[in-house]
CSV table of C-alpha atoms in Angstrom, one decimal:
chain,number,residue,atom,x,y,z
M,26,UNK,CA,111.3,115.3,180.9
M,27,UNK,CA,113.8,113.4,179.3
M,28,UNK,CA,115.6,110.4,180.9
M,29,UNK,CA,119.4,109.9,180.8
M,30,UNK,CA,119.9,107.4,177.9
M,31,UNK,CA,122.5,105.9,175.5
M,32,UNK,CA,123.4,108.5,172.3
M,33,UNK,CA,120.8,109.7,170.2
M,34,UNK,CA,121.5,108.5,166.4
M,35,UNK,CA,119.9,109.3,163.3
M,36,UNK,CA,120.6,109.2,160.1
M,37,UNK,CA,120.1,111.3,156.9
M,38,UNK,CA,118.2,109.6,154.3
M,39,UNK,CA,120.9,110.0,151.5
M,40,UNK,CA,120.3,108.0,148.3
M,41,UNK,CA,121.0,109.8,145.0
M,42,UNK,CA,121.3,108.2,141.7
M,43,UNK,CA,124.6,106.0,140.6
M,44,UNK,CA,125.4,104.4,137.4
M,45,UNK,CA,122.9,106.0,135.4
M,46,UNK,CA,119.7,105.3,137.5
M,47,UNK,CA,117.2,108.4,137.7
M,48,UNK,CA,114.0,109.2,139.3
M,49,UNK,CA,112.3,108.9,142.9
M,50,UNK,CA,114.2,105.5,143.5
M,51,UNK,CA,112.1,104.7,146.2
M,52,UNK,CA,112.7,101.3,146.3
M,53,UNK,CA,116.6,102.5,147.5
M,54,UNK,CA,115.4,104.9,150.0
M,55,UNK,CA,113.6,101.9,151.7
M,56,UNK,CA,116.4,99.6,151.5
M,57,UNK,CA,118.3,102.0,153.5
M,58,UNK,CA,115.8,102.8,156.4
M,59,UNK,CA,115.7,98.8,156.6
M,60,UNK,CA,119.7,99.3,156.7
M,61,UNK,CA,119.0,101.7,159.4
M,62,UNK,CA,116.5,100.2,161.2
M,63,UNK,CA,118.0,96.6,161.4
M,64,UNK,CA,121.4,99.1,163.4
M,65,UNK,CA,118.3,99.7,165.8
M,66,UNK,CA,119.3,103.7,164.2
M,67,UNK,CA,116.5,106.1,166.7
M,68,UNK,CA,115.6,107.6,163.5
M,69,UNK,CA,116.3,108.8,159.9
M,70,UNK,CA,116.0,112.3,158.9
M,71,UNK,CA,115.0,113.9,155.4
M,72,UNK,CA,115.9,118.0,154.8
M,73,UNK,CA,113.9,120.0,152.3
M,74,UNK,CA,114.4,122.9,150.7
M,75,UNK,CA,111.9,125.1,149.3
M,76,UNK,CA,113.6,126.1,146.3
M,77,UNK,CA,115.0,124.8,143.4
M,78,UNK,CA,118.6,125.6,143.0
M,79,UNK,CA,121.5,124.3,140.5
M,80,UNK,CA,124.2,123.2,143.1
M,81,UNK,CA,121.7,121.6,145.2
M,82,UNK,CA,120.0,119.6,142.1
M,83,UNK,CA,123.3,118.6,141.0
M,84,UNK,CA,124.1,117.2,144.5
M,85,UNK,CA,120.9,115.0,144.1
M,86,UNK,CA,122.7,113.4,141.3
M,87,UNK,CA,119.6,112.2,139.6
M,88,UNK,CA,117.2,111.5,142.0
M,89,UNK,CA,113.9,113.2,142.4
M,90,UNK,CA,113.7,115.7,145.6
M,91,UNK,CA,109.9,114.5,146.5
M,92,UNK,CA,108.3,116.0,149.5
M,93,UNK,CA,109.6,114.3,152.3
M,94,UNK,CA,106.4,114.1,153.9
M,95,UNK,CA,105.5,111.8,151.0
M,96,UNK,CA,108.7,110.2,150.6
M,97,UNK,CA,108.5,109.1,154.8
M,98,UNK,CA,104.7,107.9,154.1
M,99,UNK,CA,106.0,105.2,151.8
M,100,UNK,CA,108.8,104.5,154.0
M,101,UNK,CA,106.7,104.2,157.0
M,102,UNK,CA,105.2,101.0,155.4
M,103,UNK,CA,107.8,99.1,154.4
M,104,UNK,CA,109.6,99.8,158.4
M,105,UNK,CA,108.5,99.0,161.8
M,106,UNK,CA,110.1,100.2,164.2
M,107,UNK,CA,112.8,103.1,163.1
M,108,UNK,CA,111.6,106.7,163.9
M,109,UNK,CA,111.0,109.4,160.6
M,110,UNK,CA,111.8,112.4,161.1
M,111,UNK,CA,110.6,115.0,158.2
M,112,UNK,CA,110.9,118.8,157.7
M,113,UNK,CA,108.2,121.4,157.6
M,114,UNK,CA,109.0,125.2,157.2
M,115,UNK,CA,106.4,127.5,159.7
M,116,UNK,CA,107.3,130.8,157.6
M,117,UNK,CA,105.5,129.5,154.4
M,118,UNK,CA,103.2,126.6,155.2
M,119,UNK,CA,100.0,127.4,157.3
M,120,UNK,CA,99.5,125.6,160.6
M,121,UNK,CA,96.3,123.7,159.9
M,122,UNK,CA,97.9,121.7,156.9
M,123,UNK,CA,101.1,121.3,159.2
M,124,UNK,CA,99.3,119.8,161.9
M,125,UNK,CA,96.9,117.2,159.6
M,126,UNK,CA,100.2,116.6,157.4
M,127,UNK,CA,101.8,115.2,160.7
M,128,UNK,CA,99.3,113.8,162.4
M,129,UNK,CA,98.3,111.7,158.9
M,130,UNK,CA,102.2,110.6,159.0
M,131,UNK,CA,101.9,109.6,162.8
M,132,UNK,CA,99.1,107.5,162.0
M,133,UNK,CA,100.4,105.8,159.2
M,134,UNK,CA,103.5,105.2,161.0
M,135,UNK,CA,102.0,104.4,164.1
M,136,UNK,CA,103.8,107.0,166.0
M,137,UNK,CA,107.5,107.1,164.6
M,138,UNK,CA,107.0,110.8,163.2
M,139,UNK,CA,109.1,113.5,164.6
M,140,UNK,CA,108.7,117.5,163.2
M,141,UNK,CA,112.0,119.0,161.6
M,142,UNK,CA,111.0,122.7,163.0
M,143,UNK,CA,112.2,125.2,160.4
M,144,UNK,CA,111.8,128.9,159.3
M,145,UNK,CA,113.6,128.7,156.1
M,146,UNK,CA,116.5,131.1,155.3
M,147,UNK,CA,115.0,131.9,151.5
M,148,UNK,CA,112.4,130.6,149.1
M,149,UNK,CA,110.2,133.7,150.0
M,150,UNK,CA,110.0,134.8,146.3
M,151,UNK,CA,108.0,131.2,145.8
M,152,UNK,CA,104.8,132.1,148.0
M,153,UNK,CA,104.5,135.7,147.3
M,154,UNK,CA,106.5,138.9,146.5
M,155,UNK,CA,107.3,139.7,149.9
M,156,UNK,CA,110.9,139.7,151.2
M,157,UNK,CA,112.1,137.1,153.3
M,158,UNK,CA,111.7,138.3,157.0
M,159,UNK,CA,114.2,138.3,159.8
M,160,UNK,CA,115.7,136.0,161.8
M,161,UNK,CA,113.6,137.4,164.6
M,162,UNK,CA,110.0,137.4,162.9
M,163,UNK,CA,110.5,134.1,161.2
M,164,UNK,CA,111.3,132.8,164.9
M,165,UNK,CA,108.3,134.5,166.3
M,166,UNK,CA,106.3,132.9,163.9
M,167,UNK,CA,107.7,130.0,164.1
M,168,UNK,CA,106.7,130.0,168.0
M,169,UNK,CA,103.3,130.6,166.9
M,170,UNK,CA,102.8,128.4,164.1
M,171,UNK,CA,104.0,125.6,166.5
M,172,UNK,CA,101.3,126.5,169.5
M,173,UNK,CA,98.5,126.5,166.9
M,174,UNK,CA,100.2,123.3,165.4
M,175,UNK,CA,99.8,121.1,169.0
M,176,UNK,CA,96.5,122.9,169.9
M,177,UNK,CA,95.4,121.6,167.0
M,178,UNK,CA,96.2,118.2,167.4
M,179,UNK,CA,94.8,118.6,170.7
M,180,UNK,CA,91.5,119.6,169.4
M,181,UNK,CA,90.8,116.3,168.3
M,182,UNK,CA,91.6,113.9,170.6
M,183,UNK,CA,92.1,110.2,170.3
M,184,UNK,CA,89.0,109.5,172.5
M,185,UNK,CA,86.7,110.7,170.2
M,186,UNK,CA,87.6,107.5,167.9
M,187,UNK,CA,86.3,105.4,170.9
M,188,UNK,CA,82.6,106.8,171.0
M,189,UNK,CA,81.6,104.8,168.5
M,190,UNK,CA,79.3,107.3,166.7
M,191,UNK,CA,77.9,108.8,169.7
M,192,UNK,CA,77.3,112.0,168.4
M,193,UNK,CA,77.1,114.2,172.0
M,194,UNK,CA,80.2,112.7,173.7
M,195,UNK,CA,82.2,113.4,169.9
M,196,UNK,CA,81.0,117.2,170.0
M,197,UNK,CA,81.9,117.4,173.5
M,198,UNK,CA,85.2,116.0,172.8
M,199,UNK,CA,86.2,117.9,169.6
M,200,UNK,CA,86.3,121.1,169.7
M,201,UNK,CA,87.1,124.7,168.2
M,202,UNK,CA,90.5,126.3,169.3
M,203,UNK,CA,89.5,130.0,168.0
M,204,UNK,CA,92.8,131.0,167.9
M,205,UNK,CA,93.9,134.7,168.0
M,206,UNK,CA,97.4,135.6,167.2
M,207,UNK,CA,100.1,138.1,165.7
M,208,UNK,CA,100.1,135.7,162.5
M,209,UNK,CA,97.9,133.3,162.7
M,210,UNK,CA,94.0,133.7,163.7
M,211,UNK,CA,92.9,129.6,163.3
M,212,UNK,CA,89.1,128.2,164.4
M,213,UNK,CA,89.8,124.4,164.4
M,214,UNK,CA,89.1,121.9,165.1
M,215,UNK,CA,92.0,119.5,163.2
M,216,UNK,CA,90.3,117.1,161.2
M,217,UNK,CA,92.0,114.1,161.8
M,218,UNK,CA,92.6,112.4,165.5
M,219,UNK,CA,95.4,113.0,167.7
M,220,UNK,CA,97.2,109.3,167.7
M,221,UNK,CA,97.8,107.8,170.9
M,222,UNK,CA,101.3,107.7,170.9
M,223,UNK,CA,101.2,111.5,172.4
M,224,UNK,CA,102.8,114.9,170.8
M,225,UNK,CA,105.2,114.8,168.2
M,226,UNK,CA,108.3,114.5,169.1
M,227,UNK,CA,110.2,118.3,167.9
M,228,UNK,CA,113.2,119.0,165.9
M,229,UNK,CA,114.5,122.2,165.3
M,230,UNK,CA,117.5,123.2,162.8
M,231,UNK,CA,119.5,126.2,163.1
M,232,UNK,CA,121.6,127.9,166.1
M,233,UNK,CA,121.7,131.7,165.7
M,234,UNK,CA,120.2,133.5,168.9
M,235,UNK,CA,117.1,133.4,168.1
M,236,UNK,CA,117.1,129.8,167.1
M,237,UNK,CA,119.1,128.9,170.3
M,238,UNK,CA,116.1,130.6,172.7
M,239,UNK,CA,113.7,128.6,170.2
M,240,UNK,CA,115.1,125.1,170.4
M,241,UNK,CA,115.8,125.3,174.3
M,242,UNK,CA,112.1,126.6,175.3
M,243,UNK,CA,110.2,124.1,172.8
M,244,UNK,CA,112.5,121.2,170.9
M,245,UNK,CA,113.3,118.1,171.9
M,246,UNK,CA,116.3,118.4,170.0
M,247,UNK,CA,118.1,121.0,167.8
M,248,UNK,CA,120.1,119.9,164.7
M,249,UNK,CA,123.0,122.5,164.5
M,250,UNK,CA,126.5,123.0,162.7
M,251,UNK,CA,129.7,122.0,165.3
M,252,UNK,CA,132.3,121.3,162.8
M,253,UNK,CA,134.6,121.9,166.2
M,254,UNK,CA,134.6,120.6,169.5
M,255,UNK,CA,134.6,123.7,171.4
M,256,UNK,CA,131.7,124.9,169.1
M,257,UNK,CA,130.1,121.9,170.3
M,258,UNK,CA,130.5,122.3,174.0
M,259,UNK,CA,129.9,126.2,173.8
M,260,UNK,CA,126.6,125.8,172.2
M,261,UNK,CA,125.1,122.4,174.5
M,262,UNK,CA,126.1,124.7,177.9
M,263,UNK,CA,124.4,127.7,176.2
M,264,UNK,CA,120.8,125.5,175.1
M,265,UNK,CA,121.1,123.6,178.5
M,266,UNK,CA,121.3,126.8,180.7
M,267,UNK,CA,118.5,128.8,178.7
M,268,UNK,CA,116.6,125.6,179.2
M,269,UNK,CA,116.5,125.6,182.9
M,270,UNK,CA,116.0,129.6,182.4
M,271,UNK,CA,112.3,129.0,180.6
M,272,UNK,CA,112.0,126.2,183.5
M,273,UNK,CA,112.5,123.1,181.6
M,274,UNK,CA,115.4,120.4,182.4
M,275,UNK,CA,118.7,120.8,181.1
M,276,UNK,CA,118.4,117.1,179.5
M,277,UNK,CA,115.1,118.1,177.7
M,278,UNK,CA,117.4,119.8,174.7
M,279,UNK,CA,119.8,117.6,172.9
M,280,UNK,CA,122.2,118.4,170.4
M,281,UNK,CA,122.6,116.3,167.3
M,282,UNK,CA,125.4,118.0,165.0
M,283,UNK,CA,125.5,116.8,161.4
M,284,UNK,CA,128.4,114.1,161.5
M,285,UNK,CA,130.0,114.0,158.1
M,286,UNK,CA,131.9,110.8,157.6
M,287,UNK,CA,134.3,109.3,155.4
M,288,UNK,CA,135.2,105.6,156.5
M,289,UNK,CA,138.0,103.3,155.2
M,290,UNK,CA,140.2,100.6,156.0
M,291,UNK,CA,142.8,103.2,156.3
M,292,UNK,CA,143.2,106.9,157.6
M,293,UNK,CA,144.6,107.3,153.7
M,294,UNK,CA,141.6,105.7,152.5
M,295,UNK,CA,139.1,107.9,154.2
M,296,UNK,CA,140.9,110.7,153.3
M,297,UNK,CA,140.7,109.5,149.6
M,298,UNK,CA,137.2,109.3,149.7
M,299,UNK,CA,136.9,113.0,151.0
M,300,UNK,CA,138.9,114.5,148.5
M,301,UNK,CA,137.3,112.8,145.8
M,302,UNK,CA,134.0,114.1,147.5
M,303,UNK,CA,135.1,117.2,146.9
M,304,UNK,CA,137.1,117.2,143.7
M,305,UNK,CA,134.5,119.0,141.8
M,306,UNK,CA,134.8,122.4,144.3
M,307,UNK,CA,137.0,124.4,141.4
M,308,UNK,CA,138.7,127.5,143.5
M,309,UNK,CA,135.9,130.0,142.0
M,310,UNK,CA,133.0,128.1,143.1
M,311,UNK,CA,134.5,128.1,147.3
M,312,UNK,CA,135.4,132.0,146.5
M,313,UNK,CA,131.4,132.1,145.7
M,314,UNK,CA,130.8,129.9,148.8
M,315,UNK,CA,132.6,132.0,151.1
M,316,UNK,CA,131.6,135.0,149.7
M,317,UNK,CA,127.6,133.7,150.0
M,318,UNK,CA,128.4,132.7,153.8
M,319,UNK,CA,130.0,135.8,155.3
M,320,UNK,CA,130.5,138.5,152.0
M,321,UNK,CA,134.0,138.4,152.0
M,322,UNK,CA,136.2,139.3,148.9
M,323,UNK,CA,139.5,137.4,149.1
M,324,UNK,CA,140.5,136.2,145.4
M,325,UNK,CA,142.8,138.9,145.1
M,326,UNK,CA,144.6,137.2,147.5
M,327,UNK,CA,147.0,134.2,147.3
M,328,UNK,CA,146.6,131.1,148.5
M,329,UNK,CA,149.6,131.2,151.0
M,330,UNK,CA,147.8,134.5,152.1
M,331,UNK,CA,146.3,135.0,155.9
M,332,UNK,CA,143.1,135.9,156.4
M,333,UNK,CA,143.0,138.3,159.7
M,334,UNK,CA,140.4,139.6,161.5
M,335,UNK,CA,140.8,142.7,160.2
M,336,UNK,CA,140.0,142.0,157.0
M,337,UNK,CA,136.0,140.3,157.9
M,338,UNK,CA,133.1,142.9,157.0
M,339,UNK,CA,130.6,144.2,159.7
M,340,UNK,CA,129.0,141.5,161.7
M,341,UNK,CA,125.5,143.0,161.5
M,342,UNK,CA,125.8,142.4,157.6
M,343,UNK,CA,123.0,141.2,156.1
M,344,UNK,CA,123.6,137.3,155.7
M,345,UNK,CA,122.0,134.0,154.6
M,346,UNK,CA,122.5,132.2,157.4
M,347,UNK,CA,123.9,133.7,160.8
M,348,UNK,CA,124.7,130.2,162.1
M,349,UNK,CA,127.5,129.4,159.1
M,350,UNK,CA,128.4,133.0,159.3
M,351,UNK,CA,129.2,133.3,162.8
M,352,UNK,CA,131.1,130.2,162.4
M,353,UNK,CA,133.7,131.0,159.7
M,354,UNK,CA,134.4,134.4,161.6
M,355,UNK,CA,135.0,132.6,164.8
M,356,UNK,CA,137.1,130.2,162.9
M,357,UNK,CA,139.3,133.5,161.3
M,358,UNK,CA,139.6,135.5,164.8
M,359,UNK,CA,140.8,132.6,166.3
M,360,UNK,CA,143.5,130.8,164.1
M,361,UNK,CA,144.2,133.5,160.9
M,362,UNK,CA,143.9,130.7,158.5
M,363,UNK,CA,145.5,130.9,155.2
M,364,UNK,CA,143.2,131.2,152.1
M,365,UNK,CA,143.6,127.6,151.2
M,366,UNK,CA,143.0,126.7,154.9
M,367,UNK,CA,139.8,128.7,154.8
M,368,UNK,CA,138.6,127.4,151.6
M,369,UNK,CA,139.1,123.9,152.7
M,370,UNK,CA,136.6,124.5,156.0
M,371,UNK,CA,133.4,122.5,155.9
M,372,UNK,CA,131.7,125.8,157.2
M,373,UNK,CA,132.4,127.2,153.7
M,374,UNK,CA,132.2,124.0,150.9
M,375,UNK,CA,129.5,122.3,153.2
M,376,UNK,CA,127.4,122.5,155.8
M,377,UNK,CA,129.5,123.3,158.4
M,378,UNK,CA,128.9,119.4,160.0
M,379,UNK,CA,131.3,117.8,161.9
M,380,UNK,CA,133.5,115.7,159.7
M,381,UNK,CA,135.2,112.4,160.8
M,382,UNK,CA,137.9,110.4,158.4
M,383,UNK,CA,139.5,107.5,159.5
M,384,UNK,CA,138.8,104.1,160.0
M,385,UNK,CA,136.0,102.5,162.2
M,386,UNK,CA,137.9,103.2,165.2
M,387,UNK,CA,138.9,106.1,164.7
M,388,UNK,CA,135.2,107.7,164.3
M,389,UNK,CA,134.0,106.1,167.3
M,390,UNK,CA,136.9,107.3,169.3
M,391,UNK,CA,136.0,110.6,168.1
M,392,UNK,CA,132.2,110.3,168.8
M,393,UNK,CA,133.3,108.9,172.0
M,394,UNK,CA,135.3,111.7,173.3
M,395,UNK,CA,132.9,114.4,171.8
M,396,UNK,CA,130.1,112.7,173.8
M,397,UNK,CA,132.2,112.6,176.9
M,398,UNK,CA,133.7,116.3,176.8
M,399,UNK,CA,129.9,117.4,176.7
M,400,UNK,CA,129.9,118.5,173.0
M,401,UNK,CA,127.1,116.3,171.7
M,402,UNK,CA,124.5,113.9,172.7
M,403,UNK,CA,124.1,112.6,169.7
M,404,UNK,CA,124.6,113.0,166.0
M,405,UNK,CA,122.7,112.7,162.7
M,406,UNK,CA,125.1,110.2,160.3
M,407,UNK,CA,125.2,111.7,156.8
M,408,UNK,CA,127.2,109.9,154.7
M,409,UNK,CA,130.0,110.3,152.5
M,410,UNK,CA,132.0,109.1,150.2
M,411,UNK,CA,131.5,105.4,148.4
M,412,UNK,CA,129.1,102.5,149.8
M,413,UNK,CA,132.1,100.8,151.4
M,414,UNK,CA,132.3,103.9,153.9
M,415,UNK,CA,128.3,103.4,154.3
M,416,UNK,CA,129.0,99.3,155.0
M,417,UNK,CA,131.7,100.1,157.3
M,418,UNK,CA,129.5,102.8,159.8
M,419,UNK,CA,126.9,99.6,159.7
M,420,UNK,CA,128.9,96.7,160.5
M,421,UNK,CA,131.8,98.3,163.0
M,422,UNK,CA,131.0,101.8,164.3
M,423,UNK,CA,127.0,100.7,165.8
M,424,UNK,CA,128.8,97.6,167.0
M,425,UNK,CA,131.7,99.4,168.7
M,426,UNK,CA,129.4,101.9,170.3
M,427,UNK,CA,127.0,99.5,171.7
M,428,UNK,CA,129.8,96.8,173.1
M,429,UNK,CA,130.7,99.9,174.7
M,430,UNK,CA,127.1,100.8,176.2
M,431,UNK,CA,126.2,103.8,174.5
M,432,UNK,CA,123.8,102.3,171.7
M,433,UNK,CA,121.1,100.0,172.4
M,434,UNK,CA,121.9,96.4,171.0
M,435,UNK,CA,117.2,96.3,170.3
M,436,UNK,CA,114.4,98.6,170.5
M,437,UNK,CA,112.5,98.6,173.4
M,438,UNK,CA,109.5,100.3,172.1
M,439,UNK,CA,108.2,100.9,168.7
M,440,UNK,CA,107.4,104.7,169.4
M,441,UNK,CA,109.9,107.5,168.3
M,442,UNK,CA,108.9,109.3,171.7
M,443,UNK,CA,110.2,106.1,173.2
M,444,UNK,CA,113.1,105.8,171.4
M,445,UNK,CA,114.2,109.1,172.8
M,446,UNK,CA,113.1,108.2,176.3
M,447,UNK,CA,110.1,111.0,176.1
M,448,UNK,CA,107.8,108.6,178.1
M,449,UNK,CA,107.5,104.6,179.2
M,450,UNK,CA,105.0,103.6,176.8
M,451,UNK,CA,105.9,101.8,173.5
């Protein structure tokens, strides 16, 4: 069970190439988890995406998209304390090279790993010819994968390192799990020793249904899209109540939206930095957004136009992601935007995170009053806009929320199952 606690914070391990510089730059991605770390941050977070797709390359603006597995191993030396959190789809990756993948990273780390629990919404075509599968099977194998992941872990427990080559106590420690499922049918034992610090800590991304029933029977925490408050409070009742349904505490589900920030000396100045963020959107590439998200037509439409209710296509249309697409129609039942209003809505040019502009004040009086109307426990940062926006979430928003006592000022462990209050032990 989880104890009551100060905010979860983690951060997205954004670093993409500026003034020219190209490749893996991995000597900026651990410059910022030390940036992270030394704000006492719970974690930092890496996404991955199992295809390789124009927009998304050009966001990367240079940089190399490694593995994040491999990307967190490197990281993990150069850090001490600071949780690393890394992404692993179950609907293409089999469950004995999940479960040694992690455990490897636990050990290097020394226990800061936490599993980014996803099923993927395409990349099918890249491990065979099959069609991706529903929202509903990859969740049910998702369920599965995740079993076989932590019985494998358990296979090998971390007494068998202390009996010192005696042969009988290791074979009666380490054993088969034979396995026998819809999808997976796995012998085991895992390979590599479970590390003391105790199950990996488990992320899950995504808040359709089926991902909601998922994150509240199994996840620690669930990484969703809240770009609004109500959305926010709406979806932390929903996970907290299913929780206590499977027989778990409400408190053993977080909810960490995406907090999209844009930080200035001013409110103008913030705002600056968002448009410029944005400046390369041209109006035909948000028609194609919005028309990926929910497949609506609306460009023979003006931009002083409404967009009704009347005018959004069958909900049980085949979409990308039910999540963003359940969002943009909530968004045009409930306040008949105008085209440009629509096309200006994170759920359709981004991720559908919660965005904050203003000054330093400003976002913490905005995380503070999400945090206290019940619409988050926490947040993942992902930056935006220029470093000073970056220097400023560093040096006044973590101070401002700690002097208020709802960051820690130090670690008081070096585990990440610590750092979310999981157990006692460091």
């Amino acid at each position: 069970m989880m104890t009551k606690r100060h905010l979860v914070i983690g951060m997205h391990l954004a670093v993409h190439g500026e003034q020219g510089k190209t490749g893996t730059l991995i000597d900026e991605h651990i410059a910022f988890a030390k940036r992270a770390e030394a704000a006492k941050l719970d974690f930092i977070f890496k996404a991955d995406y199992l295809i390789a797709h124009p927009e998304l390359i050009a966001k990367m603006k240079g940089t190399v998209g490694l593995d994040p597995s491999f990307l967190l191993a490197m990281v993990a030396r150069e850090t001490k304390q600071i949780g690393l959190v890394t992404t692993i789809s179950t609907s293409f990756i089999p469950p004995y090279l999940i479960a040694r993948q992690l455990q490897s990273l636990n050990w290097i780390s020394e226990g800061r790993v936490g599993w980014n629990l996803v099923t993927s919404i395409d990349g099918a075509y890249n491990f065979s010819n099959d069609l991706m599968p529903s929202s509903e099977e990859r969740y049910a194998k998702a369920a599965e994968c995740k079993e076989v992941v932590e019985q494998l872990w358990h296979s090998n427990p971390y007494e068998a390192l202390e009996a010192d080559g005696d042969f009988e106590k290791i074979k009666e420690l380490v054993k088969p799990i034979d396995y026998e499922g819809a999808f997976f049918q796995i012998k085991g034992p895992l390979n590599i020793p479970m590390h003391p610090a105790g199950d990996i800590p488990l992320f899950q991304a995504g808040a359709s249904e089926s991902g909601r029933q998922f994150a509240a029977s199994v996840s620690n925490a669930i990484f969703a899209a809240t770009p609004v408050m109500e959305v926010g409070i709406e979806l932390r009742k929903d996970l907290r109540k299913r929780a206590v349904e499977v027989g778990r505490s409400a408190d053993d589900i977080r909810l960490l939206p995406g907090l999209y920030f844009f930080i200035g000396d001013t409110y103008e100045e913030a705002l600056e930095m968002h448009r410029q963020a944005h400046a390369y959107l041209t109006l035909d590439r948000r028609h194609s957004a919005l028309e990926s998200v929910i497949g609506i037509n609306i460009r023979h439409l003006t931009l002083q136009d409404y967009v009704t209710a009347e005018m959004l296509p069958p909900e049980d249309q085949k979409v990308r992601s039910k999540t963003h697409a359940q969002l943009v129609r909530r968004y045009i039942i409930e306040n008949k935007p105008t085209v440009a209003e629509l096309l200006a809505r994170p759920e359709v040019i981004g991720s559908a995170h919660l965005v904050a502009i203003g000054t330093p004040q400003d976002i913490v009086e905005q995380i503070v009053t999400f945090y206290e109307k019940g619409a988050l426990d926490g947040f993942i940062a992902v930056p935006g806009g220029p470093a000073k926006s970056l220097d400023l979430f560093f040096s006044d928003v973590i101070p401002a929320l700690v002097k208020q006592g709802l960051f820690r000022a130090e670690y008081e462990g070096n585990t990440l199952r610590s750092h979310l209050g999981l157990d006692t032990s460091s």
